[in-house]
Amino acid sequence: MKHPNPTILITLDVEEFDMPLEYGQQVSMDEQMQKGMEGFEVVMKIIDNASIPVTLFTTANFATTHQAYMRGLNPVHEIASHTFYHSSFQVEDLALSKNKLEEITGKKVTGLRMPRMAPVQMKDVKAAGYTYDSSVNPTWLPGRYNNFHLPRTIYQQEGMLRLPASVTPNFRIPLFWLSFKNFPLALFTFWVKQTLRKDGYVCLYFHPWEFVDLSAYNIPGYTKRLAGKPLQMRLQKLMGHLKPYSFSTVQNFIDGRSLR
């Protein structure tokens, strides 16, 4: 099926860099914030230079630490919630993070993505005032989740709109940060275009901290492959390959769908 206006949704999980904690390396909160911010500044320069609107799923903890920068972001970008803290969660954090992000940025927050795509009850998301959730990766990731049974594309669940991260049509290869850095760029780009043709859109996601040097951290090699300038250059090349397509924030994409 040919879609009239294939759309690319670039999403970033803007957060404190706490991955080393999962692998037994202690990193202070100050360092987690510093590394997260270092990457955020780098990747936003690439995105703004390409004049692309993106959706920023941001922890309230990160936004509270970097309030001036968050307020100064280009207004074309969407602010969404990544709950309050990246390493811990309570149901109350859904509303608390939404309210804090709105207070800091002055922008309405309508979307949620759980850290590490953790499961969340739609009744709780709805009660906290969100209108969409993007906490689904409809693939199999060893040690994390097996979501082959879930829809690949946007769907309704218990009165909540759910936007999964994109996977390829046939084998559900996830089009996310690990694929972007571990597969050849030409192959990743082919998969993105294949999914665009099938679904009419793709929802990609990355983390800002991937785009700076991570050599000092005890995390698996596949998570920090190309970290720093090589990954920055790869992102710039990807933006160039996809330039003929439309780019949108998640909320604007949803609004556009509802008008058709």
mmCIF file of C-alpha atoms in Angstrom:
data_model
loop_
_atom_site.group_PDB
_atom_site.id
_atom_site.type_symbol
_atom_site.label_atom_id
_atom_site.label_comp_id
_atom_site.label_asym_id
_atom_site.label_seq_id
_atom_site.Cartn_x
_atom_site.Cartn_y
_atom_site.Cartn_z
ATOM 1 C CA MET A 1 0.000 0.000 0.000
ATOM 2 C CA LYS A 2 1.327 3.442 -0.964
ATOM 3 C CA HIS A 3 0.901 6.163 1.633
ATOM 4 C CA PRO A 4 0.554 9.767 0.409
ATOM 5 C CA ASN A 5 2.773 11.374 3.041
ATOM 6 C CA PRO A 6 5.151 8.918 4.776
ATOM 7 C CA THR A 7 6.180 10.410 8.113
ATOM 8 C CA ILE A 8 9.242 9.924 10.306
ATOM 9 C CA LEU A 9 8.932 10.317 14.060
ATOM 10 C CA ILE A 10 12.301 10.795 15.740
ATOM 11 C CA THR A 11 12.026 10.323 19.489
ATOM 12 C CA LEU A 12 14.708 10.755 22.155
ATOM 13 C CA ASP A 13 14.664 9.329 25.670
ATOM 14 C CA VAL A 14 16.164 12.273 27.550
ATOM 15 C CA GLU A 15 17.402 10.944 30.869
ATOM 16 C CA GLU A 16 20.111 10.598 33.442
ATOM 17 C CA PHE A 17 22.781 8.135 32.235
ATOM 18 C CA ASP A 18 22.213 5.287 34.693
ATOM 19 C CA MET A 19 22.974 2.268 32.500
ATOM 20 C CA PRO A 20 26.292 1.488 34.297
ATOM 21 C CA LEU A 21 24.308 0.830 37.481
ATOM 22 C CA GLU A 22 22.745 -2.204 35.783
ATOM 23 C CA TYR A 23 26.240 -3.659 35.356
ATOM 24 C CA GLY A 24 27.603 -2.997 38.840
ATOM 25 C CA GLN A 25 29.446 0.256 38.131
ATOM 26 C CA GLN A 26 28.566 3.020 40.547
ATOM 27 C CA VAL A 27 28.068 6.418 38.927
ATOM 28 C CA SER A 28 27.021 9.461 40.943
ATOM 29 C CA MET A 29 23.830 11.300 40.081
ATOM 30 C CA ASP A 30 25.894 14.361 39.203
ATOM 31 C CA GLU A 31 27.862 12.325 36.655
ATOM 32 C CA GLN A 32 24.696 10.702 35.296
ATOM 33 C CA MET A 33 23.239 14.168 34.742
ATOM 34 C CA GLN A 34 26.446 15.541 33.249
ATOM 35 C CA LYS A 35 26.779 12.708 30.743
ATOM 36 C CA GLY A 36 23.109 12.872 29.825
ATOM 37 C CA MET A 37 23.327 16.618 29.254
ATOM 38 C CA GLU A 38 26.571 16.359 27.279
ATOM 39 C CA GLY A 39 24.860 14.005 24.855
ATOM 40 C CA PHE A 40 21.660 16.041 24.756
ATOM 41 C CA GLU A 41 23.468 19.197 23.675
ATOM 42 C CA VAL A 42 25.343 17.316 20.936
ATOM 43 C CA VAL A 43 22.350 15.525 19.466
ATOM 44 C CA MET A 44 20.087 18.587 19.554
ATOM 45 C CA LYS A 45 22.642 20.528 17.516
ATOM 46 C CA ILE A 46 22.501 17.804 14.856
ATOM 47 C CA ILE A 47 18.703 17.775 14.898
ATOM 48 C CA ASP A 48 18.301 21.551 14.846
ATOM 49 C CA ASN A 49 20.862 21.889 12.063
ATOM 50 C CA ALA A 50 18.725 19.474 10.063
ATOM 51 C CA SER A 51 15.577 21.523 10.914
ATOM 52 C CA ILE A 52 13.746 18.421 12.145
ATOM 53 C CA PRO A 53 11.046 18.450 14.861
ATOM 54 C CA VAL A 54 11.392 15.652 17.415
ATOM 55 C CA THR A 55 9.639 14.330 20.510
ATOM 56 C CA LEU A 56 11.655 14.398 23.742
ATOM 57 C CA PHE A 57 10.543 11.818 26.311
ATOM 58 C CA THR A 58 12.169 13.464 29.327
ATOM 59 C CA THR A 59 12.478 12.443 32.965
ATOM 60 C CA ALA A 60 11.318 15.174 35.315
ATOM 61 C CA ASN A 61 14.518 14.572 37.273
ATOM 62 C CA PHE A 62 16.619 15.514 34.232
ATOM 63 C CA ALA A 63 14.446 18.516 33.379
ATOM 64 C CA THR A 64 14.587 19.795 36.959
ATOM 65 C CA THR A 65 18.399 19.698 36.881
ATOM 66 C CA HIS A 66 18.614 21.429 33.474
ATOM 67 C CA GLN A 67 15.672 23.813 33.583
ATOM 68 C CA ALA A 68 17.200 26.702 31.647
ATOM 69 C CA TYR A 69 18.230 24.458 28.762
ATOM 70 C CA MET A 70 14.808 22.796 28.630
ATOM 71 C CA ARG A 71 13.086 26.173 28.468
ATOM 72 C CA GLY A 72 15.407 27.302 25.683
ATOM 73 C CA LEU A 73 14.698 24.394 23.329
ATOM 74 C CA ASN A 74 13.339 25.168 19.889
ATOM 75 C CA PRO A 75 9.533 25.340 20.321
ATOM 76 C CA VAL A 76 8.979 23.007 17.346
ATOM 77 C CA HIS A 77 10.001 20.078 19.564
ATOM 78 C CA GLU A 78 7.476 18.185 21.692
ATOM 79 C CA ILE A 79 8.093 17.586 25.391
ATOM 80 C CA ALA A 80 6.732 14.255 26.671
ATOM 81 C CA SER A 81 7.218 12.322 29.897
ATOM 82 C CA HIS A 82 9.742 9.590 30.658
ATOM 83 C CA THR A 83 8.334 9.476 34.239
ATOM 84 C CA PHE A 84 10.142 11.178 37.130
ATOM 85 C CA TYR A 85 13.286 9.082 37.637
ATOM 86 C CA HIS A 86 14.873 6.658 35.198
ATOM 87 C CA SER A 87 15.921 4.089 37.814
ATOM 88 C CA SER A 88 12.790 3.947 39.966
ATOM 89 C CA PHE A 89 9.050 4.223 39.474
ATOM 90 C CA GLN A 90 5.865 4.642 41.471
ATOM 91 C CA VAL A 91 2.422 5.141 39.940
ATOM 92 C CA GLU A 92 2.287 8.655 41.396
ATOM 93 C CA ASP A 93 5.272 9.545 39.209
ATOM 94 C CA LEU A 94 3.029 9.537 36.137
ATOM 95 C CA ALA A 95 1.150 12.658 37.237
ATOM 96 C CA LEU A 96 4.073 14.190 39.121
ATOM 97 C CA SER A 97 6.376 14.054 36.095
ATOM 98 C CA LYS A 98 3.728 15.433 33.741
ATOM 99 C CA ASN A 99 3.021 18.360 36.060
ATOM 100 C CA LYS A 100 6.713 19.111 36.660
ATOM 101 C CA LEU A 101 7.570 19.061 32.937
ATOM 102 C CA GLU A 102 4.664 21.385 32.175
ATOM 103 C CA GLU A 103 5.745 23.710 34.976
ATOM 104 C CA ILE A 104 9.362 23.847 33.765
ATOM 105 C CA THR A 105 8.757 24.139 30.007
ATOM 106 C CA GLY A 106 5.392 25.887 29.889
ATOM 107 C CA LYS A 107 4.268 23.298 27.313
ATOM 108 C CA LYS A 108 1.391 20.828 27.531
ATOM 109 C CA VAL A 109 2.591 17.245 28.024
ATOM 110 C CA THR A 110 0.350 14.617 26.431
ATOM 111 C CA GLY A 111 2.641 11.611 25.870
ATOM 112 C CA LEU A 112 4.375 9.018 28.021
ATOM 113 C CA ARG A 113 7.159 6.530 27.500
ATOM 114 C CA MET A 114 8.176 4.312 30.390
ATOM 115 C CA PRO A 115 11.912 3.880 31.065
ATOM 116 C CA ARG A 116 13.201 0.700 29.399
ATOM 117 C CA MET A 117 9.733 0.274 27.812
ATOM 118 C CA ALA A 118 8.481 -1.154 31.107
ATOM 119 C CA PRO A 119 4.835 -2.288 31.224
ATOM 120 C CA VAL A 120 2.337 0.179 32.653
ATOM 121 C CA GLN A 121 -1.391 0.046 33.311
ATOM 122 C CA MET A 122 -3.377 2.109 30.804
ATOM 123 C CA LYS A 123 -5.895 3.074 33.481
ATOM 124 C CA ASP A 124 -3.075 4.705 35.451
ATOM 125 C CA VAL A 125 -1.720 6.502 32.374
ATOM 126 C CA LYS A 126 -5.191 7.796 31.525
ATOM 127 C CA ALA A 127 -5.865 8.875 35.114
ATOM 128 C CA ALA A 128 -2.638 10.893 35.122
ATOM 129 C CA GLY A 129 -3.910 12.948 32.183
ATOM 130 C CA TYR A 130 -1.987 11.567 29.200
ATOM 131 C CA THR A 131 -3.599 11.022 25.805
ATOM 132 C CA TYR A 132 -1.032 8.652 24.285
ATOM 133 C CA ASP A 133 1.547 6.121 25.411
ATOM 134 C CA SER A 134 4.686 4.995 23.546
ATOM 135 C CA SER A 135 5.933 2.321 25.964
ATOM 136 C CA VAL A 136 5.685 -0.644 23.595
ATOM 137 C CA ASN A 137 8.437 -2.302 21.586
ATOM 138 C CA PRO A 138 6.528 -5.030 19.681
ATOM 139 C CA THR A 139 9.469 -7.382 19.316
ATOM 140 C CA TRP A 140 11.523 -9.847 21.336
ATOM 141 C CA LEU A 141 14.470 -8.477 23.294
ATOM 142 C CA PRO A 142 16.220 -11.199 25.336
ATOM 143 C CA GLY A 143 16.090 -10.480 29.041
ATOM 144 C CA ARG A 144 13.670 -7.580 28.592
ATOM 145 C CA TYR A 145 10.407 -8.521 26.908
ATOM 146 C CA ASN A 146 8.658 -10.664 24.324
ATOM 147 C CA ASN A 147 5.974 -8.555 22.654
ATOM 148 C CA PHE A 148 5.436 -10.451 19.413
ATOM 149 C CA HIS A 149 1.729 -10.716 20.305
ATOM 150 C CA LEU A 150 1.199 -6.940 20.372
ATOM 151 C CA PRO A 151 0.225 -4.815 17.352
ATOM 152 C CA ARG A 152 3.094 -3.362 15.323
ATOM 153 C CA THR A 153 1.366 -0.073 14.575
ATOM 154 C CA ILE A 154 -0.679 2.545 16.420
ATOM 155 C CA TYR A 155 -3.705 1.137 18.267
ATOM 156 C CA GLN A 156 -6.201 1.775 21.054
ATOM 157 C CA GLN A 157 -6.091 -0.025 24.396
ATOM 158 C CA GLU A 158 -8.532 0.683 27.222
ATOM 159 C CA GLY A 159 -9.261 4.154 25.891
ATOM 160 C CA MET A 160 -5.580 5.061 25.467
ATOM 161 C CA LEU A 161 -3.816 5.570 22.140
ATOM 162 C CA ARG A 162 -0.630 3.479 22.021
ATOM 163 C CA LEU A 163 2.196 4.184 19.583
ATOM 164 C CA PRO A 164 4.719 1.321 19.476
ATOM 165 C CA ALA A 165 8.332 1.844 18.534
ATOM 166 C CA SER A 166 8.638 0.723 14.936
ATOM 167 C CA VAL A 167 9.714 -2.746 13.862
ATOM 168 C CA THR A 168 10.035 -4.120 10.332
ATOM 169 C CA PRO A 169 6.902 -5.644 8.769
ATOM 170 C CA ASN A 170 8.023 -9.238 8.301
ATOM 171 C CA PHE A 171 10.469 -10.236 11.027
ATOM 172 C CA ARG A 172 9.808 -7.444 13.515
ATOM 173 C CA ILE A 173 13.410 -6.271 13.573
ATOM 174 C CA PRO A 174 13.357 -3.289 15.961
ATOM 175 C CA LEU A 175 14.263 0.062 14.415
ATOM 176 C CA PHE A 176 15.778 1.454 17.571
ATOM 177 C CA TRP A 177 19.082 2.594 19.008
ATOM 178 C CA LEU A 178 20.788 -0.820 19.161
ATOM 179 C CA SER A 179 19.942 -1.634 15.544
ATOM 180 C CA PHE A 180 21.070 1.815 14.418
ATOM 181 C CA LYS A 181 24.572 1.351 15.814
ATOM 182 C CA ASN A 182 25.092 -2.390 15.303
ATOM 183 C CA PHE A 183 23.787 -2.950 11.758
ATOM 184 C CA PRO A 184 25.254 -1.342 8.621
ATOM 185 C CA LEU A 185 23.682 2.058 8.046
ATOM 186 C CA ALA A 186 22.593 1.089 4.524
ATOM 187 C CA LEU A 187 20.666 -1.893 5.922
ATOM 188 C CA PHE A 188 19.086 0.134 8.726
ATOM 189 C CA THR A 189 18.034 2.801 6.214
ATOM 190 C CA PHE A 190 16.559 0.117 3.921
ATOM 191 C CA TRP A 191 14.498 -1.249 6.830
ATOM 192 C CA VAL A 192 13.251 2.245 7.713
ATOM 193 C CA LYS A 193 12.121 2.889 4.130
ATOM 194 C CA GLN A 194 10.536 -0.572 3.895
ATOM 195 C CA THR A 195 8.541 0.125 7.064
ATOM 196 C CA LEU A 196 7.544 3.570 5.787
ATOM 197 C CA ARG A 197 6.112 2.004 2.638
ATOM 198 C CA LYS A 198 4.138 -0.546 4.632
ATOM 199 C CA ASP A 199 2.930 1.532 7.585
ATOM 200 C CA GLY A 200 3.043 5.124 6.355
ATOM 201 C CA TYR A 201 5.255 6.169 9.279
ATOM 202 C CA VAL A 202 8.158 5.026 11.445
ATOM 203 C CA CYS A 203 8.778 5.761 15.120
ATOM 204 C CA LEU A 204 12.520 5.636 15.873
ATOM 205 C CA TYR A 205 14.130 6.140 19.269
ATOM 206 C CA PHE A 206 17.592 6.960 20.572
ATOM 207 C CA HIS A 207 19.260 8.192 23.775
ATOM 208 C CA PRO A 208 21.321 11.403 23.806
ATOM 209 C CA TRP A 209 24.094 9.818 25.908
ATOM 210 C CA GLU A 210 24.881 7.425 23.037
ATOM 211 C CA PHE A 211 26.387 10.293 21.053
ATOM 212 C CA VAL A 212 29.309 11.035 23.410
ATOM 213 C CA ASP A 213 32.337 9.037 24.554
ATOM 214 C CA LEU A 214 31.359 6.077 26.779
ATOM 215 C CA SER A 215 34.715 4.285 26.896
ATOM 216 C CA ALA A 216 35.037 4.760 30.678
ATOM 217 C CA TYR A 217 31.882 2.800 31.432
ATOM 218 C CA ASN A 218 31.433 -0.891 32.170
ATOM 219 C CA ILE A 219 28.538 -1.528 29.806
ATOM 220 C CA PRO A 220 28.313 -4.123 27.010
ATOM 221 C CA GLY A 221 30.185 -3.300 23.816
ATOM 222 C CA TYR A 222 27.031 -3.485 21.692
ATOM 223 C CA THR A 223 25.468 -0.671 23.784
ATOM 224 C CA LYS A 224 28.371 1.734 23.295
ATOM 225 C CA ARG A 225 29.472 0.793 19.791
ATOM 226 C CA LEU A 226 30.352 3.907 17.749
ATOM 227 C CA ALA A 227 29.632 6.107 20.794
ATOM 228 C CA GLY A 228 30.761 9.672 20.262
ATOM 229 C CA LYS A 229 31.671 11.294 16.956
ATOM 230 C CA PRO A 230 31.203 8.136 14.807
ATOM 231 C CA LEU A 231 27.580 7.869 15.928
ATOM 232 C CA GLN A 232 27.077 11.613 15.485
ATOM 233 C CA MET A 233 28.253 11.265 11.880
ATOM 234 C CA ARG A 234 25.982 8.255 11.377
ATOM 235 C CA LEU A 235 22.967 10.208 12.604
ATOM 236 C CA GLN A 236 23.795 13.069 10.243
ATOM 237 C CA LYS A 237 23.999 10.597 7.351
ATOM 238 C CA LEU A 238 20.678 9.016 8.331
ATOM 239 C CA MET A 239 19.020 12.443 8.378
ATOM 240 C CA GLY A 240 20.399 13.053 4.890
ATOM 241 C CA HIS A 241 19.099 9.718 3.561
ATOM 242 C CA LEU A 242 15.634 10.445 4.985
ATOM 243 C CA LYS A 243 15.441 14.130 4.051
ATOM 244 C CA PRO A 244 12.895 13.555 1.222
ATOM 245 C CA TYR A 245 10.331 12.380 3.804
ATOM 246 C CA SER A 246 8.217 14.382 6.243
ATOM 247 C CA PHE A 247 9.244 14.623 9.900
ATOM 248 C CA SER A 248 6.827 15.246 12.753
ATOM 249 C CA THR A 249 6.472 15.201 16.492
ATOM 250 C CA VAL A 250 4.329 12.382 17.815
ATOM 251 C CA GLN A 251 1.481 14.640 18.926
ATOM 252 C CA ASN A 252 1.327 16.493 15.607
ATOM 253 C CA PHE A 253 1.310 13.152 13.789
ATOM 254 C CA ILE A 254 -1.591 11.950 15.931
ATOM 255 C CA ASP A 255 -3.457 15.197 15.359
ATOM 256 C CA GLY A 256 -2.941 14.842 11.603
ATOM 257 C CA ARG A 257 -4.293 11.309 11.615
ATOM 258 C CA SER A 258 -7.430 12.391 13.450
ATOM 259 C CA LEU A 259 -8.133 15.009 10.764
ATOM 260 C CA ARG A 260 -8.015 12.534 7.890
#
